Structures are given as C-alpha cells and as structure tokens.
Amino acid sequence: MMKLIKANDYNDLSRKAANILSAQVILKPRSVLGLATGSSPIGVYKQLIEWYQKNDIDFSEVTTVNLDEYVGLAPENPQSYRYFMNHHFFNHINIDKTKTHVPNGIADDLEKECEAYNHLLDEVDGIDMQLLGIGLNGHIGFNEPDGEFEKLTHVVNLNASTIEANKRFFEKIEDVPKSAISMGIKSIMQAKHIVLIVSGQEKYDILKQSLFGPVTPHVPGSILQLHSHLTVIYSCDREL
Ligand code: F6R
C-alpha cells in the first residue's frame, strides 16, 4: 500500500512525519527506528525534540539504526553522520546512546564493518519504521543508481552528482568524502513501514519517476513501489 500525503511546506511535512514517528514510539516503546541524515529530516527531529520536552514521547527503550556514514570521517567530525545524529537529535532526547547505531566510517576493515552492520540489523530483528529521504539522482541511503540493487550493507563510491549535492555541508568540494557505507536495499525494504519525506520542487521529477516510473536499479527509489507499507509525505508545488 502506498499512501501519498501532500504537505503545505517543509514545516508541515516535518510535523506530519514527526506525528507518524511519534505514534510509532507511543504504540511500541521498544521500536527500532531506521533514521536518515541530510536536510530533509532536520525538521522532523526538531519537532520530536519539542514533543519530548513536553513529555509527550519517551525514547528510553527505542533502538535506532542509521542508513549510512561517510568513509573516513570520525564520529567527532562535525561532517560525519554520527555527529549529525547526536547534534540534531540524540543529544536532546532520553535515548540510550548505546542503542543508537551508525556505521563506523573509520573502521580499519570496512568489509568487516559492513558484515557487523548486517549482523546488527539481524539482531535487532527488523526495522519497525524507516525514515527515508531521496537524492536528486534517486538514491536511497547511499544506494546510488547502478546496474543492480545492492542487497546488504556495502561500501559505495559516491556519484559525482551526489558529491556535488552534498558539498553544501562542506567548506570545499574536495572535502566531501568519495565513498560511504550504506545499508542495502534489502535491509531498507524489510522495514515494516517506510516513511519517505521529500521536500522541494527540485525533487519533483525524481519522486514522480521513483513512484510511477519503471522499477529499476537505475532509479534506486523506484524499488519502494514494491513495499507493502509506504507513506510518502512531500511538499512540492505540484501534485504528484
Ligand atoms: C542520508 C541519506 C540520503 C539522503 C538524500 C537526500 O542519510 O541516506 O539518501 O536522504 O541524499 O538528502 P537531503 O535530505 O539532504 O536532500
């Protein structure tokens, strides 16, 4: 089932998505949440923090697994996704940090790290709700357009377009890491409920292609059409 929800603007989108995540945690306090970084979810995290401060949500039993991390960036590096998650979310709520997971981008053996992350995903026994953004080239997590879908956690070379899109978070483009560790398509698709948030007119075409075009690894987000419980919240000027 695909549910499309049109939001009025970024703020509305953030509140709607936060409402859904919040309901998930209220209904199942021991939820496993799959989380994303980037611009899209910042408003969602901000809203959840506000509700936490009002005593409306309790994160003490929640486990989180993040989609991805840059290779070569340590957790204390402000550009790393671990830092992002602490800064934008975890530092402000009552989550047990040992239950928050982001791939380790500075692992000596990256292949081993991928295996360990897959093992972790097995151990937590499935993601209850996965919050997802989508890249301009259709990537989800850092599953870049390719000839086939990568099933499990893997090291990926980032596309020139992704490096270009992400340079806004760095001082200069040379500072953007060229590779990342990303959860695979199978792990994402095994989440019980996927909440995709998409904001901005520039994402309209890729969103439309992902949801209504052919399912192909050249548009990784297109696989979401096959998910049994997908909620898409989008704020673009046009209806889909
Ligand atoms: C981030 C991630 C990426 C982003 C995507 C959109 O953890 O996995 O797939 O969701 O690049 O990024 P924003 O939201 O910055 O447009």
Coordinates of N, CA and C and ligand atoms in Angstrom, one line a residue:
M1 N 0.8 -1.2 0.0 CA 0.0 0.0 0.0 C 0.9 1.2 0.0
M2 N 0.6 2.2 -0.9 CA 1.3 3.4 -1.0 C 0.4 4.5 -0.6
K3 N 0.8 5.3 0.4 CA -0.1 6.4 0.8 C 0.7 7.7 0.5
L4 N 0.0 8.6 -0.2 CA 0.7 9.9 -0.6 C 0.1 11.0 0.2
I5 N 0.9 11.7 0.9 CA 0.4 12.9 1.7 C 1.1 14.1 1.2
K6 N 0.3 15.1 0.7 CA 0.9 16.3 0.3 C 0.9 17.3 1.4
A7 N 2.1 17.8 1.8 CA 2.2 18.8 2.8 C 2.3 20.2 2.2
N8 N 1.9 21.2 3.0 CA 1.9 22.6 2.5 C 3.3 23.2 2.4
D9 N 4.2 22.8 3.3 CA 5.5 23.3 3.2 C 6.4 22.4 4.1
Y10 N 7.7 22.8 4.2 CA 8.6 22.0 5.0 C 8.2 21.8 6.4
N11 N 7.7 22.8 7.0 CA 7.3 22.7 8.4 C 6.1 21.7 8.6
D12 N 5.2 21.8 7.7 CA 4.0 20.9 7.7 C 4.5 19.5 7.5
L13 N 5.4 19.3 6.5 CA 5.9 18.0 6.2 C 6.6 17.4 7.5
S14 N 7.4 18.3 8.1 CA 8.2 17.8 9.3 C 7.2 17.4 10.4
R15 N 6.2 18.2 10.6 CA 5.2 17.8 11.7 C 4.4 16.6 11.4
K16 N 4.1 16.4 10.1 CA 3.3 15.2 9.8 C 4.2 14.0 10.0
A17 N 5.4 14.0 9.5 CA 6.3 12.9 9.7 C 6.6 12.6 11.1
A18 N 6.8 13.7 11.9 CA 7.1 13.5 13.3 C 5.9 12.9 14.0
N19 N 4.7 13.3 13.6 CA 3.5 12.7 14.2 C 3.4 11.2 14.0
I20 N 3.8 10.7 12.8 CA 3.8 9.3 12.5 C 4.9 8.6 13.3
L21 N 6.1 9.1 13.4 CA 7.1 8.5 14.2 C 6.8 8.5 15.6
S22 N 6.2 9.6 16.1 CA 5.8 9.6 17.5 C 4.7 8.6 17.8
A23 N 3.7 8.4 16.9 CA 2.7 7.4 17.1 C 3.3 6.0 17.2
Q24 N 4.3 5.8 16.3 CA 5.0 4.5 16.3 C 5.7 4.2 17.7
V25 N 6.3 5.2 18.3 CA 7.0 5.0 19.5 C 6.0 4.9 20.7
I26 N 4.9 5.6 20.6 CA 3.9 5.5 21.6 C 3.2 4.1 21.6
L27 N 3.0 3.6 20.4 CA 2.3 2.3 20.2 C 3.3 1.2 20.6
K28 N 4.6 1.4 20.3 CA 5.6 0.4 20.6 C 6.8 1.0 21.1
P29 N 6.9 1.2 22.5 CA 8.0 1.9 23.1 C 9.4 1.2 22.7
R30 N 9.4 0.0 22.4 CA 10.7 -0.7 22.1 C 10.9 -0.7 20.6
S31 N 10.4 0.3 19.9 CA 10.6 0.3 18.4 C 12.0 0.4 18.0
V32 N 12.3 -0.2 16.8 CA 13.5 0.0 16.1 C 13.2 1.0 15.0
L33 N 13.9 2.2 15.1 CA 13.6 3.2 14.1 C 14.9 3.2 13.1
G34 N 14.6 3.2 11.8 CA 15.7 3.4 10.9 C 15.7 4.9 10.6
L35 N 16.9 5.5 10.7 CA 16.9 7.0 10.6 C 17.9 7.5 9.5
A36 N 17.6 8.7 9.0 CA 18.4 9.3 7.9 C 19.0 10.6 8.4
T37 N 20.0 11.1 7.6 CA 20.5 12.4 7.8 C 20.1 13.3 6.6
G38 N 20.9 14.4 6.4 CA 20.6 15.3 5.3 C 19.6 16.4 5.8
S39 N 19.2 17.2 4.8 CA 18.3 18.3 5.1 C 16.9 17.9 5.5
S40 N 16.5 16.9 4.8 CA 15.0 16.5 4.9 C 14.6 16.2 6.3
P41 N 15.3 15.4 7.1 CA 14.7 15.1 8.4 C 15.0 16.0 9.5
I42 N 15.8 17.1 9.3 CA 16.1 18.0 10.4 C 14.9 18.5 11.1
G43 N 13.9 18.9 10.3 CA 12.6 19.5 10.9 C 11.9 18.4 11.7
V44 N 11.9 17.2 11.3 CA 11.3 16.1 12.0 C 11.9 15.9 13.3
Y45 N 13.3 15.9 13.4 CA 14.0 15.7 14.6 C 13.7 16.9 15.6
K46 N 13.6 18.1 15.0 CA 13.3 19.3 15.8 C 12.0 19.1 16.5
Q47 N 11.0 18.7 15.7 CA 9.7 18.5 16.2 C 9.6 17.5 17.3
L48 N 10.3 16.3 17.1 CA 10.3 15.3 18.1 C 10.9 15.7 19.4
I49 N 12.0 16.5 19.3 CA 12.6 17.0 20.5 C 11.6 17.9 21.3
E50 N 10.9 18.7 20.5 CA 9.9 19.6 21.2 C 8.9 18.8 22.0
W51 N 8.4 17.7 21.3 CA 7.4 16.9 22.0 C 8.0 16.1 23.1
Y52 N 9.3 15.7 23.0 CA 9.9 15.0 24.1 C 10.0 16.0 25.3
Q53 N 10.4 17.2 25.0 CA 10.5 18.2 26.1 C 9.1 18.5 26.8
K54 N 8.1 18.3 26.1 CA 6.7 18.4 26.7 C 6.3 17.1 27.3
N55 N 7.2 16.1 27.4 CA 6.8 14.8 28.0 C 5.8 14.0 27.2
D56 N 5.7 14.3 25.9 CA 4.8 13.5 25.1 C 5.4 12.2 24.5
I57 N 6.7 12.2 24.4 CA 7.3 10.9 23.9 C 8.5 10.5 24.8
D58 N 8.6 9.2 24.9 CA 9.7 8.6 25.7 C 10.5 7.7 24.8
F59 N 11.8 8.1 24.7 CA 12.7 7.3 23.7 C 13.6 6.3 24.5
S60 N 13.3 6.1 25.8 CA 14.3 5.3 26.6 C 14.4 3.9 26.1
E61 N 13.4 3.4 25.5 CA 13.5 2.0 25.0 C 13.7 1.8 23.5
V62 N 13.8 2.9 22.9 CA 14.0 2.9 21.4 C 15.4 2.5 21.0
T63 N 15.5 1.8 19.9 CA 16.7 1.5 19.2 C 16.7 2.2 17.9
T64 N 17.9 2.7 17.5 CA 17.9 3.3 16.1 C 19.1 2.7 15.3
V65 N 18.8 2.6 14.0 CA 19.9 2.2 13.1 C 19.9 3.3 12.0
N66 N 21.0 3.9 11.7 CA 21.1 4.8 10.6 C 21.4 4.2 9.3
L67 N 21.1 4.9 8.2 CA 21.2 4.3 6.9 C 22.7 4.3 6.4
D68 N 23.4 5.3 6.8 CA 24.8 5.5 6.2 C 25.7 6.3 7.0
E69 N 27.0 6.3 6.5 CA 28.1 7.1 7.1 C 29.2 7.3 6.0
Y70 N 29.8 8.4 6.0 CA 30.9 8.7 5.1 C 32.1 7.8 5.6
V71 N 32.8 7.3 4.6 CA 34.1 6.6 4.9 C 35.1 7.7 5.2
G72 N 35.9 7.5 6.3 CA 37.0 8.3 6.7 C 36.6 9.4 7.7
L73 N 35.4 9.6 8.0 CA 35.0 10.6 9.0 C 34.7 10.0 10.3
A74 N 35.5 10.5 11.3 CA 35.3 10.0 12.7 C 34.0 10.6 13.3
P75 N 33.5 9.9 14.3 CA 32.2 10.4 15.0 C 32.3 11.8 15.4
E76 N 33.5 12.3 15.9 CA 33.6 13.6 16.4 C 33.8 14.7 15.3
N77 N 33.9 14.2 14.1 CA 34.0 15.2 12.9 C 32.6 15.7 12.7
P78 N 32.4 17.1 12.7 CA 31.1 17.7 12.5 C 30.4 17.3 11.2
Q79 N 31.2 16.8 10.2 CA 30.5 16.5 9.0 C 30.1 15.0 8.9
S80 N 30.4 14.3 10.0 CA 30.1 12.8 10.0 C 28.6 12.7 10.3
Y81 N 28.0 11.6 9.9 CA 26.6 11.4 10.1 C 26.3 11.0 11.6
R82 N 27.3 10.4 12.2 CA 27.2 10.2 13.7 C 27.1 11.5 14.4
Y83 N 27.9 12.4 14.1 CA 27.9 13.8 14.7 C 26.5 14.4 14.4
F84 N 26.1 14.4 13.2 CA 24.8 14.9 12.8 C 23.7 14.4 13.7
M85 N 23.6 13.1 13.8 CA 22.5 12.5 14.6 C 22.6 12.9 16.1
N86 N 23.8 12.9 16.6 CA 23.9 13.4 18.0 C 23.5 14.8 18.2
H87 N 24.0 15.6 17.2 CA 23.7 17.1 17.3 C 22.3 17.5 17.0
H88 N 21.7 16.8 16.0 CA 20.3 17.2 15.7 C 19.2 16.4 16.4
F89 N 19.6 15.3 17.1 CA 18.6 14.5 17.7 C 19.0 13.9 19.0
F90 N 19.9 13.0 19.0 CA 20.1 12.1 20.2 C 20.6 12.9 21.4
N91 N 21.3 14.0 21.3 CA 21.8 14.7 22.5 C 20.6 15.4 23.2
H92 N 19.5 15.5 22.5 CA 18.4 16.3 23.1 C 17.2 15.4 23.6
I93 N 17.3 14.1 23.5 CA 16.2 13.2 24.0 C 16.8 12.2 24.9
N94 N 15.9 11.4 25.5 CA 16.3 10.5 26.5 C 16.6 9.1 25.9
I95 N 17.3 9.1 24.8 CA 17.6 7.8 24.2 C 18.9 7.3 24.8
D96 N 19.0 6.0 24.9 CA 20.2 5.3 25.4 C 21.2 5.3 24.2
K97 N 22.3 6.1 24.3 CA 23.2 6.2 23.1 C 23.7 4.8 22.7
T98 N 23.8 3.9 23.6 CA 24.3 2.6 23.2 C 23.3 1.8 22.3
K99 N 22.1 2.4 22.3 CA 21.1 1.7 21.4 C 21.0 2.5 20.1
T100 N 21.9 3.5 19.8 CA 21.8 4.2 18.6 C 23.0 3.7 17.7
H101 N 22.7 3.4 16.5 CA 23.7 2.8 15.6 C 23.9 3.5 14.3
V102 N 25.2 3.8 14.0 CA 25.5 4.4 12.7 C 26.7 3.6 12.3
P103 N 26.8 3.3 11.0 CA 28.0 2.5 10.6 C 29.3 3.3 10.9
N104 N 30.4 2.6 11.2 CA 31.6 3.2 11.6 C 32.5 3.5 10.4
G105 N 32.5 4.7 10.0 CA 33.2 5.1 8.8 C 34.7 5.1 8.9
I106 N 35.3 4.9 10.1 CA 36.7 4.8 10.2 C 37.2 3.4 10.7
A107 N 36.3 2.4 10.4 CA 36.7 1.1 10.7 C 38.0 0.7 9.9
D108 N 38.9 0.0 10.5 CA 40.1 -0.5 9.8 C 39.7 -1.3 8.6
D109 N 38.8 -2.2 8.9 CA 38.4 -3.1 7.8 C 36.9 -2.8 7.5
L110 N 36.7 -2.2 6.4 CA 35.4 -1.7 6.1 C 34.4 -2.8 5.7
E111 N 35.0 -3.9 5.1 CA 34.2 -5.0 4.7 C 33.6 -5.7 6.0
K112 N 34.5 -5.8 7.0 CA 34.1 -6.4 8.3 C 33.0 -5.5 8.9
E113 N 33.2 -4.2 8.8 CA 32.2 -3.3 9.4 C 30.8 -3.5 8.7
C114 N 30.8 -3.7 7.4 CA 29.6 -3.9 6.7 C 28.9 -5.2 7.2
E115 N 29.7 -6.2 7.4 CA 29.2 -7.5 7.9 C 28.6 -7.3 9.3
A116 N 29.4 -6.6 10.1 CA 28.9 -6.3 11.5 C 27.6 -5.6 11.5
Y117 N 27.5 -4.6 10.6 CA 26.2 -3.9 10.5 C 25.1 -4.8 10.1
N118 N 25.3 -5.6 9.1 CA 24.3 -6.6 8.7 C 23.9 -7.5 9.9
H119 N 24.9 -7.9 10.6 CA 24.6 -8.7 11.8 C 23.7 -8.0 12.8
L120 N 24.1 -6.7 13.0 CA 23.3 -5.9 13.9 C 21.8 -5.8 13.4
L121 N 21.7 -5.6 12.1 CA 20.3 -5.5 11.6 C 19.5 -6.8 11.8
D122 N 20.2 -7.9 11.7 CA 19.6 -9.2 12.0 C 19.2 -9.2 13.5
E123 N 20.2 -8.8 14.3 CA 20.0 -8.9 15.8 C 18.8 -8.1 16.3
V124 N 18.7 -6.9 15.8 CA 17.6 -6.0 16.3 C 16.2 -6.5 15.8
D125 N 16.3 -7.5 14.9 CA 15.1 -8.2 14.5 C 14.1 -7.3 13.7
G126 N 14.7 -6.5 12.8 CA 13.9 -5.8 11.8 C 13.6 -4.4 12.2
I127 N 13.5 -3.5 11.2 CA 13.2 -2.1 11.5 C 11.7 -1.9 11.5
D128 N 11.2 -1.3 12.5 CA 9.7 -1.1 12.6 C 9.3 0.0 11.6
M129 N 10.1 1.1 11.7 CA 9.8 2.3 10.8 C 11.1 2.9 10.3
Q130 N 11.1 3.0 9.0 CA 12.3 3.6 8.4 C 12.0 5.0 7.8
L131 N 12.7 6.0 8.4 CA 12.5 7.3 7.8 C 13.5 7.5 6.7
L132 N 13.1 7.9 5.5 CA 13.9 7.9 4.3 C 13.8 9.3 3.6
G133 N 15.0 9.7 3.1 CA 14.9 10.8 2.1 C 15.3 10.2 0.8
I134 N 15.3 11.1 -0.2 CA 15.7 10.6 -1.6 C 16.6 11.6 -2.2
G135 N 17.7 11.1 -2.9 CA 18.6 12.0 -3.5 C 18.1 12.5 -4.9
L136 N 18.7 13.5 -5.4 CA 18.3 14.1 -6.7 C 18.4 13.0 -7.8
N137 N 19.4 12.1 -7.6 CA 19.5 11.0 -8.6 C 18.7 9.8 -8.3
G138 N 17.9 9.9 -7.3 CA 17.0 8.7 -6.9 C 17.6 7.8 -5.9
H139 N 18.8 8.2 -5.3 CA 19.4 7.3 -4.3 C 18.6 7.3 -3.0
I140 N 18.6 6.1 -2.4 CA 18.0 6.0 -1.0 C 19.1 5.4 -0.2
G141 N 19.3 5.9 1.1 CA 20.5 5.6 1.8 C 21.6 6.2 0.8
F142 N 22.7 5.5 0.7 CA 23.6 5.8 -0.4 C 23.7 4.7 -1.4
N143 N 22.5 4.2 -1.7 CA 22.4 3.2 -2.8 C 22.2 4.0 -4.1
E144 N 23.4 4.2 -4.8 CA 23.4 5.0 -6.0 C 22.9 4.3 -7.2
P145 N 22.4 5.0 -8.2 CA 22.0 4.3 -9.4 C 23.0 3.4 -10.0
D146 N 22.6 2.2 -10.4 CA 23.6 1.1 -10.7 C 22.9 0.1 -11.6
G147 N 23.6 -0.9 -12.1 CA 23.0 -1.9 -12.9 C 22.2 -2.9 -12.1
E148 N 22.5 -3.0 -10.8 CA 21.7 -3.9 -10.0 C 21.5 -3.4 -8.6
F149 N 20.5 -3.8 -7.9 CA 20.3 -3.4 -6.5 C 21.3 -4.1 -5.6
E150 N 21.9 -3.4 -4.7 CA 22.8 -4.0 -3.7 C 21.9 -4.3 -2.5
K151 N 22.0 -5.6 -2.1 CA 21.0 -6.1 -1.1 C 21.4 -5.6 0.3
L152 N 22.7 -5.8 0.7 CA 23.1 -5.6 2.1 C 24.0 -4.4 2.2
T153 N 24.4 -4.2 3.5 CA 25.3 -3.1 3.8 C 26.6 -3.2 2.9
H154 N 27.0 -2.1 2.3 CA 28.2 -2.2 1.4 C 28.9 -0.8 1.4
V155 N 30.1 -0.9 0.9 CA 30.9 0.4 0.7 C 30.5 0.8 -0.7
V156 N 30.2 2.1 -0.9 CA 29.8 2.6 -2.2 C 30.6 3.8 -2.5
N157 N 31.0 3.9 -3.8 CA 31.6 5.1 -4.3 C 30.5 6.1 -4.7
L158 N 30.6 7.3 -4.1 CA 29.5 8.2 -4.4 C 29.6 8.8 -5.8
N159 N 28.5 9.0 -6.4 CA 28.4 9.6 -7.7 C 28.8 11.1 -7.7
A160 N 29.3 11.6 -8.8 CA 29.7 13.0 -8.9 C 28.5 13.9 -8.5
S161 N 27.3 13.5 -8.9 CA 26.1 14.3 -8.6 C 25.8 14.3 -7.1
T162 N 26.1 13.2 -6.5 CA 25.8 13.2 -5.0 C 26.9 14.0 -4.3
I163 N 28.1 13.9 -4.7 CA 29.2 14.7 -4.1 C 28.9 16.2 -4.3
E164 N 28.4 16.6 -5.5 CA 28.0 17.9 -5.8 C 26.9 18.4 -4.9
A165 N 25.9 17.5 -4.8 CA 24.7 17.9 -3.9 C 25.1 18.0 -2.5
N166 N 26.0 17.3 -2.0 CA 26.4 17.3 -0.6 C 27.5 18.3 -0.2
K167 N 28.0 18.9 -1.2 CA 29.1 19.9 -0.9 C 28.6 21.0 -0.1
R168 N 27.3 21.3 -0.1 CA 26.8 22.4 0.7 C 27.1 22.2 2.2
F169 N 27.3 21.0 2.6 CA 27.6 20.8 4.0 C 29.1 20.9 4.3
F170 N 29.9 21.1 3.3 CA 31.4 21.2 3.5 C 32.0 22.5 3.0
E171 N 33.2 22.8 3.4 CA 33.8 24.1 3.0 C 34.1 24.1 1.6
K172 N 34.8 23.0 1.1 CA 35.0 22.9 -0.3 C 34.7 21.5 -0.8
I173 N 34.5 21.4 -2.1 CA 34.0 20.2 -2.7 C 35.0 19.0 -2.5
E174 N 36.4 19.4 -2.4 CA 37.4 18.4 -2.2 C 37.2 17.7 -0.8
D175 N 36.6 18.4 0.1 CA 36.4 17.8 1.4 C 35.3 16.8 1.5
V176 N 34.5 16.7 0.5 CA 33.4 15.7 0.5 C 34.0 14.3 0.3
P177 N 33.7 13.4 1.2 CA 34.3 12.1 1.1 C 33.7 11.4 -0.2
K178 N 34.6 10.6 -0.8 CA 34.2 10.0 -2.1 C 33.5 8.6 -1.9
S179 N 33.5 8.1 -0.7 CA 32.8 6.9 -0.5 C 32.1 6.9 0.8
A180 N 31.2 5.9 0.9 CA 30.4 5.8 2.1 C 30.0 4.3 2.4
I181 N 29.6 4.1 3.6 CA 29.0 2.8 3.9 C 27.5 3.0 3.9
S182 N 26.8 2.1 3.2 CA 25.3 2.3 3.2 C 24.6 1.0 3.4
M183 N 23.5 1.1 4.2 CA 22.6 -0.1 4.3 C 22.1 -0.4 2.9
G184 N 21.9 -1.7 2.7 CA 21.5 -2.1 1.3 C 20.0 -2.0 1.1
I185 N 19.6 -2.3 -0.1 CA 18.1 -2.2 -0.5 C 17.3 -3.2 0.2
K186 N 17.8 -4.4 0.4 CA 17.0 -5.4 1.0 C 16.7 -5.0 2.5
S187 N 17.7 -4.5 3.2 CA 17.5 -4.2 4.6 C 16.5 -3.0 4.7
I188 N 16.6 -2.1 3.8 CA 15.6 -1.0 3.8 C 14.2 -1.5 3.5
M189 N 14.1 -2.4 2.5 CA 12.8 -2.9 2.1 C 12.2 -3.8 3.1
Q190 N 13.0 -4.3 4.0 CA 12.5 -5.2 5.1 C 11.9 -4.4 6.2
A191 N 12.1 -3.1 6.2 CA 11.4 -2.3 7.3 C 9.9 -2.5 7.2
K192 N 9.2 -2.6 8.3 CA 7.8 -2.8 8.3 C 7.0 -1.7 7.7
H193 N 7.5 -0.5 8.0 CA 6.8 0.7 7.4 C 7.9 1.7 7.0
I194 N 7.8 2.2 5.8 CA 8.7 3.2 5.3 C 8.1 4.6 5.2
V195 N 8.7 5.6 5.8 CA 8.1 6.9 5.7 C 9.2 7.7 4.9
L196 N 8.8 8.1 3.6 CA 9.7 8.8 2.7 C 9.3 10.3 2.8
I197 N 10.2 11.1 3.1 CA 9.9 12.6 3.1 C 10.7 13.3 2.0
V198 N 10.0 14.1 1.3 CA 10.6 14.7 0.1 C 10.1 16.2 0.0
S199 N 11.1 17.0 0.0 CA 10.8 18.5 0.1 C 11.5 19.2 -1.0
G200 N 10.7 20.1 -1.7 CA 11.4 21.0 -2.7 C 11.0 20.6 -4.1
Q201 N 10.8 21.6 -4.9 CA 10.4 21.4 -6.3 C 11.5 20.7 -7.1
E202 N 12.8 20.8 -6.7 CA 13.8 20.2 -7.5 C 13.7 18.6 -7.4
K203 N 13.0 18.1 -6.3 CA 12.9 16.7 -6.2 C 11.7 16.1 -6.9
Y204 N 10.8 17.0 -7.4 CA 9.6 16.6 -8.0 C 9.7 15.5 -9.1
D205 N 10.6 15.7 -10.0 CA 10.8 14.8 -11.2 C 11.2 13.4 -10.7
I206 N 12.3 13.4 -9.8 CA 12.8 12.1 -9.4 C 11.8 11.4 -8.5
L207 N 11.0 12.1 -7.8 CA 10.0 11.5 -6.9 C 8.9 10.8 -7.8
K208 N 8.5 11.6 -8.8 CA 7.5 11.1 -9.7 C 8.0 9.8 -10.4
Q209 N 9.2 9.9 -10.9 CA 9.9 8.8 -11.6 C 10.0 7.6 -10.7
S210 N 10.4 7.8 -9.4 CA 10.5 6.7 -8.4 C 9.2 6.0 -8.2
L211 N 8.1 6.8 -8.0 CA 6.9 6.2 -7.6 C 6.0 5.7 -8.7
F212 N 6.2 6.3 -9.9 CA 5.3 5.9 -11.0 C 6.0 5.4 -12.3
G213 N 7.4 5.5 -12.3 CA 8.1 5.0 -13.4 C 8.4 3.5 -13.3
P214 N 9.2 3.0 -14.2 CA 9.6 1.6 -14.0 C 10.5 1.3 -12.8
V215 N 10.3 0.1 -12.2 CA 11.2 -0.3 -11.1 C 12.5 -0.7 -11.7
T216 N 13.6 0.1 -11.4 CA 14.9 -0.2 -11.9 C 16.0 0.3 -11.0
P217 N 17.1 -0.5 -10.9 CA 18.2 -0.1 -10.1 C 18.8 1.2 -10.5
H218 N 18.5 1.7 -11.8 CA 19.0 3.0 -12.2 C 18.3 4.1 -11.5
V219 N 17.1 3.8 -10.9 CA 16.4 4.8 -10.1 C 16.1 4.0 -8.7
P220 N 17.2 4.0 -7.8 CA 17.0 3.1 -6.7 C 15.7 3.3 -5.9
G221 N 15.2 4.5 -5.8 CA 14.0 4.8 -5.1 C 12.8 4.1 -5.7
S222 N 12.9 3.7 -6.9 CA 11.7 3.0 -7.6 C 11.4 1.7 -6.9
I223 N 12.3 1.1 -6.2 CA 12.0 -0.2 -5.6 C 10.9 0.0 -4.5
L224 N 10.8 1.2 -4.0 CA 9.8 1.5 -3.0 C 8.4 1.2 -3.4
Q225 N 8.2 1.2 -4.7 CA 6.8 0.9 -5.2 C 6.4 -0.5 -4.8
L226 N 7.4 -1.4 -4.6 CA 7.1 -2.8 -4.2 C 6.9 -3.0 -2.7
H227 N 7.1 -1.9 -1.9 CA 7.0 -2.1 -0.5 C 5.5 -2.2 -0.1
S228 N 5.2 -3.0 0.9 CA 3.8 -3.2 1.3 C 3.2 -2.1 2.2
H229 N 4.1 -1.2 2.8 CA 3.6 -0.2 3.6 C 4.5 1.1 3.5
L230 N 4.2 1.8 2.5 CA 5.0 3.0 2.2 C 4.1 4.3 2.4
T231 N 4.6 5.2 3.2 CA 4.0 6.5 3.3 C 4.9 7.6 2.7
V232 N 4.4 8.3 1.8 CA 5.2 9.4 1.2 C 4.6 10.7 1.6
I233 N 5.4 11.5 2.3 CA 5.0 12.9 2.6 C 5.9 13.8 1.8
Y234 N 5.2 14.7 1.0 CA 6.0 15.5 0.1 C 5.5 16.9 0.1
S235 N 6.4 17.9 -0.1 CA 6.0 19.2 -0.3 C 6.7 19.7 -1.5
C236 N 5.9 19.8 -2.6 CA 6.4 20.3 -3.9 C 5.2 21.2 -4.3
D237 N 5.5 22.1 -5.2 CA 4.4 23.0 -5.7 C 3.3 22.2 -6.4
R238 N 3.7 21.2 -7.1 CA 2.7 20.5 -7.9 C 2.2 19.2 -7.2
E239 N 1.0 18.7 -7.5 CA 0.5 17.4 -7.0 C 1.3 16.4 -7.8
L240 N 1.4 15.2 -7.2 CA 2.1 14.1 -7.9 C 1.1 13.5 -8.9
Ligands
F6R1 C1 21.0 10.4 4.3 C2 20.7 9.6 3.1 C3 20.5 10.2 1.8 C4 19.6 11.5 1.9 C5 19.4 12.1 0.5 C6 18.6 13.3 0.5 O1 21.2 9.6 5.4 O2 20.7 8.4 3.2 O3 19.9 9.3 0.9 O4 18.3 11.1 2.4 O5 20.6 12.3 -0.1 O6 19.3 14.3 1.2 P1 18.6 15.7 1.6 O7 17.6 15.4 2.6 O8 19.8 16.5 2.2 O9 18.1 16.3 0.3

